[in-house]
mmCIF file of C-alpha atoms in Angstrom:
data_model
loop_
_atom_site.group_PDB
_atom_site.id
_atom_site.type_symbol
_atom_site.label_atom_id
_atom_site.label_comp_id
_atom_site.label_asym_id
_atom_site.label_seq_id
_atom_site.Cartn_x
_atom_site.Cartn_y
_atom_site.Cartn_z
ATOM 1 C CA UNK A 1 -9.933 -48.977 54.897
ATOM 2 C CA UNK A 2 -6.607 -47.647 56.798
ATOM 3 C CA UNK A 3 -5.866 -43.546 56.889
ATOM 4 C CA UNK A 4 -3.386 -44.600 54.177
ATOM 5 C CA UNK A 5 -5.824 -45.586 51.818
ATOM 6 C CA UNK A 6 -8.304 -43.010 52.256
ATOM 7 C CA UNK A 7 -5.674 -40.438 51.907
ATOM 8 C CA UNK A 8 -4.997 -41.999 48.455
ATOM 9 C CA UNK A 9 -8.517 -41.658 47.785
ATOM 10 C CA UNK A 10 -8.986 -38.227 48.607
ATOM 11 C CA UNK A 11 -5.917 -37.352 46.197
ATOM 12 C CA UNK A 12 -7.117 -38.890 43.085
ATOM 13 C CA UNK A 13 -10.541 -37.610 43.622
ATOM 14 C CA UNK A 14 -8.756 -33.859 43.869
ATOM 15 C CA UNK A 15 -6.657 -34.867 40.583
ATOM 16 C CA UNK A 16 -9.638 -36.198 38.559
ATOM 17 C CA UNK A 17 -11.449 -32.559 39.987
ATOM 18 C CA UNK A 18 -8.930 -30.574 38.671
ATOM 19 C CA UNK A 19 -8.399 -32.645 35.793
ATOM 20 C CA UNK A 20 -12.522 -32.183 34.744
ATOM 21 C CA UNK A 21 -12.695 -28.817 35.197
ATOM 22 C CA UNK A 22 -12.429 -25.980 32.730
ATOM 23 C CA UNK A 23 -11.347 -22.507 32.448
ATOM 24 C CA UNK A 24 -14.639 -20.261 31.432
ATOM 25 C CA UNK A 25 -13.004 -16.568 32.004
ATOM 26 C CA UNK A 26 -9.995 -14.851 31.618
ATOM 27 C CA UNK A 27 -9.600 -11.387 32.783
ATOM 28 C CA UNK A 28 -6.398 -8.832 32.135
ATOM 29 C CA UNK A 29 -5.734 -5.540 32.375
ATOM 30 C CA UNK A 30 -3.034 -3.378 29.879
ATOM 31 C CA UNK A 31 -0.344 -1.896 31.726
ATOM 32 C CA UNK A 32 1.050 1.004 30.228
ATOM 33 C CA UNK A 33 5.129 1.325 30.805
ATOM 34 C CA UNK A 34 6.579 4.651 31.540
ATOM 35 C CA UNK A 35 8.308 6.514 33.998
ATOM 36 C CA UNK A 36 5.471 6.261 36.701
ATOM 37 C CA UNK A 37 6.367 2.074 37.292
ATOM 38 C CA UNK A 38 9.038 2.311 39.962
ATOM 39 C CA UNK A 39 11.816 0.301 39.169
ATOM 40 C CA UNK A 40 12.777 -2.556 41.630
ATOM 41 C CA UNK A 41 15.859 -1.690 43.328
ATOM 42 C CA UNK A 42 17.439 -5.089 43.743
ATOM 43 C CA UNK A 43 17.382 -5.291 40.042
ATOM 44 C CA UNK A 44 18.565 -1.961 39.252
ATOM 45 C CA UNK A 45 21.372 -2.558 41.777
ATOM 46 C CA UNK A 46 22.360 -5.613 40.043
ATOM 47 C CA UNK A 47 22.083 -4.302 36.525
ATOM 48 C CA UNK A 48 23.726 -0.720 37.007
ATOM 49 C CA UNK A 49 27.853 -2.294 36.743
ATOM 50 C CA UNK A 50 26.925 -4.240 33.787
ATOM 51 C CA UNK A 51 24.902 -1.214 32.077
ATOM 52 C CA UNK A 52 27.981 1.277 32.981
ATOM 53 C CA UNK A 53 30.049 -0.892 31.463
ATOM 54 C CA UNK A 54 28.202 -1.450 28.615
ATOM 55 C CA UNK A 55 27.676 1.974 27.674
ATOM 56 C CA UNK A 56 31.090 2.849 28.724
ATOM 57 C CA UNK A 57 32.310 0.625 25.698
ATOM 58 C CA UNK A 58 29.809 1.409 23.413
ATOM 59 C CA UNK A 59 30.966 5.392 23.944
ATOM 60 C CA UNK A 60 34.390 4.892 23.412
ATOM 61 C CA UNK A 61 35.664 6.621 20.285
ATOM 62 C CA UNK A 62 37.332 4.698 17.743
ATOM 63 C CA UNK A 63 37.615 7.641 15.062
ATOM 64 C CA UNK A 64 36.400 11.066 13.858
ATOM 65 C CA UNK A 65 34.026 11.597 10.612
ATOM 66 C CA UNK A 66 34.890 15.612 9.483
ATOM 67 C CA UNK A 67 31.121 15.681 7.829
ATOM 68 C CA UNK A 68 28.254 13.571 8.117
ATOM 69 C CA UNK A 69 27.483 11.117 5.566
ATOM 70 C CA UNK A 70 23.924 9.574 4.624
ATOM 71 C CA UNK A 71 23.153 6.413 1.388
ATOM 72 C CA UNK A 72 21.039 9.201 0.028
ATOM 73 C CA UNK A 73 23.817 11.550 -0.642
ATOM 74 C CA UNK A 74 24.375 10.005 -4.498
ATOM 75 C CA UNK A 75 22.072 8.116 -6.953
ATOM 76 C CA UNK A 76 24.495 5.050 -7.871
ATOM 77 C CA UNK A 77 27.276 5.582 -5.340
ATOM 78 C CA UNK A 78 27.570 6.802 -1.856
ATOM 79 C CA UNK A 79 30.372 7.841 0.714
ATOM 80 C CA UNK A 80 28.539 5.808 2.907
ATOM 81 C CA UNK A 81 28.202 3.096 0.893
ATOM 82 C CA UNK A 82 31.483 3.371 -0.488
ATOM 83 C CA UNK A 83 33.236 3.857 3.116
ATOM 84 C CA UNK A 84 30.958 0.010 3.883
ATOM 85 C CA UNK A 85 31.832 -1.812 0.957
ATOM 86 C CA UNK A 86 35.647 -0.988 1.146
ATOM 87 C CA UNK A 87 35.826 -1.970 4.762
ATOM 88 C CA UNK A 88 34.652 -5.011 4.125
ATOM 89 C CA UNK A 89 37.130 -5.744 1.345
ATOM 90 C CA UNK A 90 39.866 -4.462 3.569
ATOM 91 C CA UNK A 91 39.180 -6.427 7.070
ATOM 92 C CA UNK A 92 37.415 -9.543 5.293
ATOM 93 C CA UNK A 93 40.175 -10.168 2.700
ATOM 94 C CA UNK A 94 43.337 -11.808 4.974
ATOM 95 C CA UNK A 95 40.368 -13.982 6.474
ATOM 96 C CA UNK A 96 39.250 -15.351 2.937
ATOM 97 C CA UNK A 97 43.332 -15.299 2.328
ATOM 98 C CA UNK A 98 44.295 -17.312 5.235
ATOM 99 C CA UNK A 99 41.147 -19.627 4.658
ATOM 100 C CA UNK A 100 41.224 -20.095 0.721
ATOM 101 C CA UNK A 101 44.484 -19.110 -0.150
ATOM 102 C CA UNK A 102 42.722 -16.448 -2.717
ATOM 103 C CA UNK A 103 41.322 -12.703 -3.050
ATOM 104 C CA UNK A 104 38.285 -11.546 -2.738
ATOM 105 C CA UNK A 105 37.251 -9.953 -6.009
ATOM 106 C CA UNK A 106 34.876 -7.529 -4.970
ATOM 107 C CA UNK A 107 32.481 -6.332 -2.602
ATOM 108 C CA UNK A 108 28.856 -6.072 -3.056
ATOM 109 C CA UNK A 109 26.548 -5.059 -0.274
ATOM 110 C CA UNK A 110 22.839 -3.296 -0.238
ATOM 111 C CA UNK A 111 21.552 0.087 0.209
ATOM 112 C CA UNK A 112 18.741 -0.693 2.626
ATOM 113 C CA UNK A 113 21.294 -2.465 4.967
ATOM 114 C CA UNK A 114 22.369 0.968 5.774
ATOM 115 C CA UNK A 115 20.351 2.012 8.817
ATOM 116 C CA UNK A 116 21.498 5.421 9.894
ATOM 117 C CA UNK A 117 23.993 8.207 8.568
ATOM 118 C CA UNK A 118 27.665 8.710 9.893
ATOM 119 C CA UNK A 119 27.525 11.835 11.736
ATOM 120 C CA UNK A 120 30.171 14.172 11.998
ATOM 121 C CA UNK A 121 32.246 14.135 14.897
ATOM 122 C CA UNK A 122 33.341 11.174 17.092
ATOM 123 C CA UNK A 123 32.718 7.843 16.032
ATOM 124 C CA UNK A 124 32.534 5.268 18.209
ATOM 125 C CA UNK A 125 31.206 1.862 18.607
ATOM 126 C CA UNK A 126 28.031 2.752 19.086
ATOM 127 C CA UNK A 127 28.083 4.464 15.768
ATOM 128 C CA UNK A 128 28.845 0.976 14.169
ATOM 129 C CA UNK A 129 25.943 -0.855 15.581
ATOM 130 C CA UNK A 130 23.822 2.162 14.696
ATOM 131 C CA UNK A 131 24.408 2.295 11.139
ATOM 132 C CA UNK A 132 24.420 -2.022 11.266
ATOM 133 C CA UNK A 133 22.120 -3.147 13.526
ATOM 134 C CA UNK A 134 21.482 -6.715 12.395
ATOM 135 C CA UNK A 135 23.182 -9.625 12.751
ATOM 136 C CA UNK A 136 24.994 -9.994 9.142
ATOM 137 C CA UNK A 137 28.019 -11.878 8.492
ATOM 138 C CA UNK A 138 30.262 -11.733 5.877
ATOM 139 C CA UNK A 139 30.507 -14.400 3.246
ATOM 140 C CA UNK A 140 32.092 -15.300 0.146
ATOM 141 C CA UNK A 141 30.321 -16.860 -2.612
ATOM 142 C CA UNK A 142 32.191 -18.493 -5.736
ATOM 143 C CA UNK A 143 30.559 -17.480 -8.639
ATOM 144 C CA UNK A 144 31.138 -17.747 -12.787
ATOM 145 C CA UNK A 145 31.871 -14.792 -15.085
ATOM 146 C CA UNK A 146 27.948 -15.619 -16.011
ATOM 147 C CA UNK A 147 26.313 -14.637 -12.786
ATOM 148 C CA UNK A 148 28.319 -11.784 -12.224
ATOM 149 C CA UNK A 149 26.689 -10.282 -15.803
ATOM 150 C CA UNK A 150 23.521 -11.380 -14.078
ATOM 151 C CA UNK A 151 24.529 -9.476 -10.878
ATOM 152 C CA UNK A 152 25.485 -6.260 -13.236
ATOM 153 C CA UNK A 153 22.143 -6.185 -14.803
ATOM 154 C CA UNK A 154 20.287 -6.375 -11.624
ATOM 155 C CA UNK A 155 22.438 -3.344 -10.572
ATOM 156 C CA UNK A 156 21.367 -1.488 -14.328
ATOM 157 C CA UNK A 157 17.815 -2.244 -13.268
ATOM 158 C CA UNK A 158 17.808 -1.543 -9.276
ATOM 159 C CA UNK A 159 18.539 2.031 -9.768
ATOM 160 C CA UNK A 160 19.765 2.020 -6.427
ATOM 161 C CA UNK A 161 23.178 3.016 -4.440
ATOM 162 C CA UNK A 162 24.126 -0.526 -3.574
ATOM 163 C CA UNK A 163 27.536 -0.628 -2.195
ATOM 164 C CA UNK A 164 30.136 -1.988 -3.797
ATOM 165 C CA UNK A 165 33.782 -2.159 -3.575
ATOM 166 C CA UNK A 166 36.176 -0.089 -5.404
ATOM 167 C CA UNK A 167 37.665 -2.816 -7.166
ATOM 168 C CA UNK A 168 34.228 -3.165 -9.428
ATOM 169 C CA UNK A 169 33.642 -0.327 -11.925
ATOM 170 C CA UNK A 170 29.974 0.016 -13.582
ATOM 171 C CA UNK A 171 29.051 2.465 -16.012
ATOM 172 C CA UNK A 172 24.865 2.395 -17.104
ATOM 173 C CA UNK A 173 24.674 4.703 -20.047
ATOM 174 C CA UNK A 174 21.495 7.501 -19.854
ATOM 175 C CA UNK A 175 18.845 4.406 -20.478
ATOM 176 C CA UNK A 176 20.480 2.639 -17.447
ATOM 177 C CA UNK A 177 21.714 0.130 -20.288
ATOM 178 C CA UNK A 178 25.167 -1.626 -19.065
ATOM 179 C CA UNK A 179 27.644 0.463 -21.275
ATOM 180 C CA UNK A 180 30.622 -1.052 -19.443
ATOM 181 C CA UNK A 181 31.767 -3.288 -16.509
ATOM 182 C CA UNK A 182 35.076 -4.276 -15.354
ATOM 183 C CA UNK A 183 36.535 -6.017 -12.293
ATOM 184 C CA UNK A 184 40.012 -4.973 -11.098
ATOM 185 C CA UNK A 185 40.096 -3.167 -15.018
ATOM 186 C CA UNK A 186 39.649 -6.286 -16.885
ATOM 187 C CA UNK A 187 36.162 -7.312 -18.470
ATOM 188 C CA UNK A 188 34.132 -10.131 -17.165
ATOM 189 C CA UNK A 189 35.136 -12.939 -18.271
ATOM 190 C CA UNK A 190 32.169 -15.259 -18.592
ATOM 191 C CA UNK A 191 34.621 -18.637 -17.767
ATOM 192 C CA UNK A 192 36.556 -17.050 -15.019
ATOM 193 C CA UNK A 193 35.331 -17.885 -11.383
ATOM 194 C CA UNK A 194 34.978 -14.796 -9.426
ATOM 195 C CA UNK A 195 35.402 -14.352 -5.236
ATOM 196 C CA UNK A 196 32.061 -12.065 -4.518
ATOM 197 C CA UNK A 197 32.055 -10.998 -0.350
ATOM 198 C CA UNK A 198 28.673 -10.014 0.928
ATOM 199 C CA UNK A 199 26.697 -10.556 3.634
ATOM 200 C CA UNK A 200 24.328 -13.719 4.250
ATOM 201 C CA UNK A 201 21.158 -12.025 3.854
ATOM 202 C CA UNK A 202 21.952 -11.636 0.263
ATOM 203 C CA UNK A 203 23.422 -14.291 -0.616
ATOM 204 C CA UNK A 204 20.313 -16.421 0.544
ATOM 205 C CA UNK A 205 18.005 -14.071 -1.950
ATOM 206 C CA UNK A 206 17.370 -10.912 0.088
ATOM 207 C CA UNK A 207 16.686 -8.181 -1.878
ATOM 208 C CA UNK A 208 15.417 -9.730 -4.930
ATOM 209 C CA UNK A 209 19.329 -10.857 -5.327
ATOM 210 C CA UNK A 210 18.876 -14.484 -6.943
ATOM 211 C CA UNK A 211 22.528 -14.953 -8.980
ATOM 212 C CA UNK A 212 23.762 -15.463 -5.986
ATOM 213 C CA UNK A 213 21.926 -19.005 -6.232
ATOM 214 C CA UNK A 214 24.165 -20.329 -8.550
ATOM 215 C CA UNK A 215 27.474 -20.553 -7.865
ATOM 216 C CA UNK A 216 30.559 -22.422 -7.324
ATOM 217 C CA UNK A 217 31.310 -22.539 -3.633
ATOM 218 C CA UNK A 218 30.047 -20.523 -0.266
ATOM 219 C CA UNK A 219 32.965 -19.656 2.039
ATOM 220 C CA UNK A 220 31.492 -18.712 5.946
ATOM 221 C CA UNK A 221 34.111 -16.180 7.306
ATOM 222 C CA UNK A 222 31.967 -15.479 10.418
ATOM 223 C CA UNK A 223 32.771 -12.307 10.656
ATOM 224 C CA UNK A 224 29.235 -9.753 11.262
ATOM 225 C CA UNK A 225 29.525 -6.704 9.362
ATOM 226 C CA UNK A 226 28.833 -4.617 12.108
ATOM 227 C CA UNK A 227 32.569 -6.215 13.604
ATOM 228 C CA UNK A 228 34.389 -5.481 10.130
ATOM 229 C CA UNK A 229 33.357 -1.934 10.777
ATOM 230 C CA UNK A 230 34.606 -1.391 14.249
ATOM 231 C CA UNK A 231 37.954 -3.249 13.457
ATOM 232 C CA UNK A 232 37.958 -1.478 10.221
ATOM 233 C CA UNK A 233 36.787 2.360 11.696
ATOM 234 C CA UNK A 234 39.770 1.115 14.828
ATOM 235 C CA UNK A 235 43.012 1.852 11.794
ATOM 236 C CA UNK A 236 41.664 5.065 10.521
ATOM 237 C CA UNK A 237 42.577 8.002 12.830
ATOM 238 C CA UNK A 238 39.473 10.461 10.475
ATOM 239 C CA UNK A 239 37.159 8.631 8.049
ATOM 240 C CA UNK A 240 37.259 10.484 4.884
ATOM 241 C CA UNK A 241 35.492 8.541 2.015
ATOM 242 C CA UNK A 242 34.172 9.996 -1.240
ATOM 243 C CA UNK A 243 31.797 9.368 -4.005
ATOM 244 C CA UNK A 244 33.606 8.261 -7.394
ATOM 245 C CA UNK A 245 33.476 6.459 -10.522
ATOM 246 C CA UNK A 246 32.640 2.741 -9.480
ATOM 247 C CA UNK A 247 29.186 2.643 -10.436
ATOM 248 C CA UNK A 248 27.756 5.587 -12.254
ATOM 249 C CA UNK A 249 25.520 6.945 -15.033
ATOM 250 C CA UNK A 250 26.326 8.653 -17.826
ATOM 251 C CA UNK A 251 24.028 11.672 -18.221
ATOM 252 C CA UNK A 252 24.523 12.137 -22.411
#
């Protein structure tokens, strides 16, 4: 047998070793991260530009809010909410235009995507990711005169400030009944086809929101929320929005 061959040999006897044995212990240890772990200067050096610059845009201030605003500042309708819901409309609109050749209708958003309040003072673009931290994008879903009753009665019966664009007015009477509901100051028309924006959590079901399900088209803007807000809080030298009469209850 020449050196060649034994060599061989001494390799697949080392594979089929390794190959037959078997792992009878594992052993780890937690290790707790805080300010005592020094940080590894090679990285830090490499990271610090990009950091600086990243917090450098983030800090930049793209408006001024004179008070600070919070989604649990009204029971049907919020500044907050009101301030979202309207940007949306506003920025989103000449995409759907340019892409459909139509309007958007209205806006309809949810409370709980509101994260954190508008603070008074300088906003900037941190503010925006603060307030919409996920990943939403804005989309435009086709839907009948039908579903859009359906999408007022789940409003009656959520009891919540979900966001929705001034161009919608709902009024629950004091049993949270629908008393009336008009788009753009015309009833629904159950025949009409309607141009709904929202965001794609919704529209796929989130938040209970199932007439959303049935409908007559999807239109993908891609455009994330958290972008119509920065573009949107960019044109508006002090942010000033107010509660109103889009979606209210009577008290009597």
């Amino acid at each position: 047998m020449t050196s060649k061959h034994i060599l061989k040999l001494c390799l697949l006897l080392l594979i089929f070793s390794c190959a037959s044995s078997s792992i009878s212990k594992i052993e780890g240890k937690r290790i707790v991260i805080d300010e005592s772990l020094n940080p590894n200067k090679a990285i830090e050096d490499f990271i610090t530009p990009y950091r600086l610059h990243v917090n450098k845009d983030m800090d930049s201030i793209i408006s001024y809010a004179p008070q600070t605003y919070s989604k649990s500042d009204g029971e049907f309708n919020t500044a907050i909410g009101n301030l979202m819901a309207d940007a949306v409309y506003n920025e989103s609109n000449p995409v759907f235009m340019q892409q459909s050749q139509k309007n958007i209708d209205f806006v309809l958003l949810n409370h709980g995507g509101i994260r954190a309040i508008l603070s008074k003072g300088n906003v900037t673009t941190r503010t925006a990711y603060e307030i919409m931290p996920f990943e939403n994008s804005v989309v435009v879903a086709a839907l009948k005169g039908e579903q859009i009753n359906e999408m007022m009665l789940y409003l009656s019966q959520a009891k919540r400030a979900h966001p929705v664009s001034h161009q919608l007015q709902l009024t629950l009477d004091k049993n949270s009944e629908v008393r009336s509901a008009t788009v753009n100051g015309k009833p629904i028309d159950v025949n009409k086809t309607y141009y709904i924006a929202t965001n794609d959590y919704l529209f796929n079901g989130g938040d209970g929101m199932d007439f959303f399900q049935t409908n007559e088209g999807l239109y993908v803007l891609n455009y994330k929320i958290r972008n119509v807000l920065i573009d949107n809080f960019k044109k508006t030298d002090t942010l000033n929005p107010k509660q109103d009469q889009r979606f209210i209850k009577l008290k009597d």
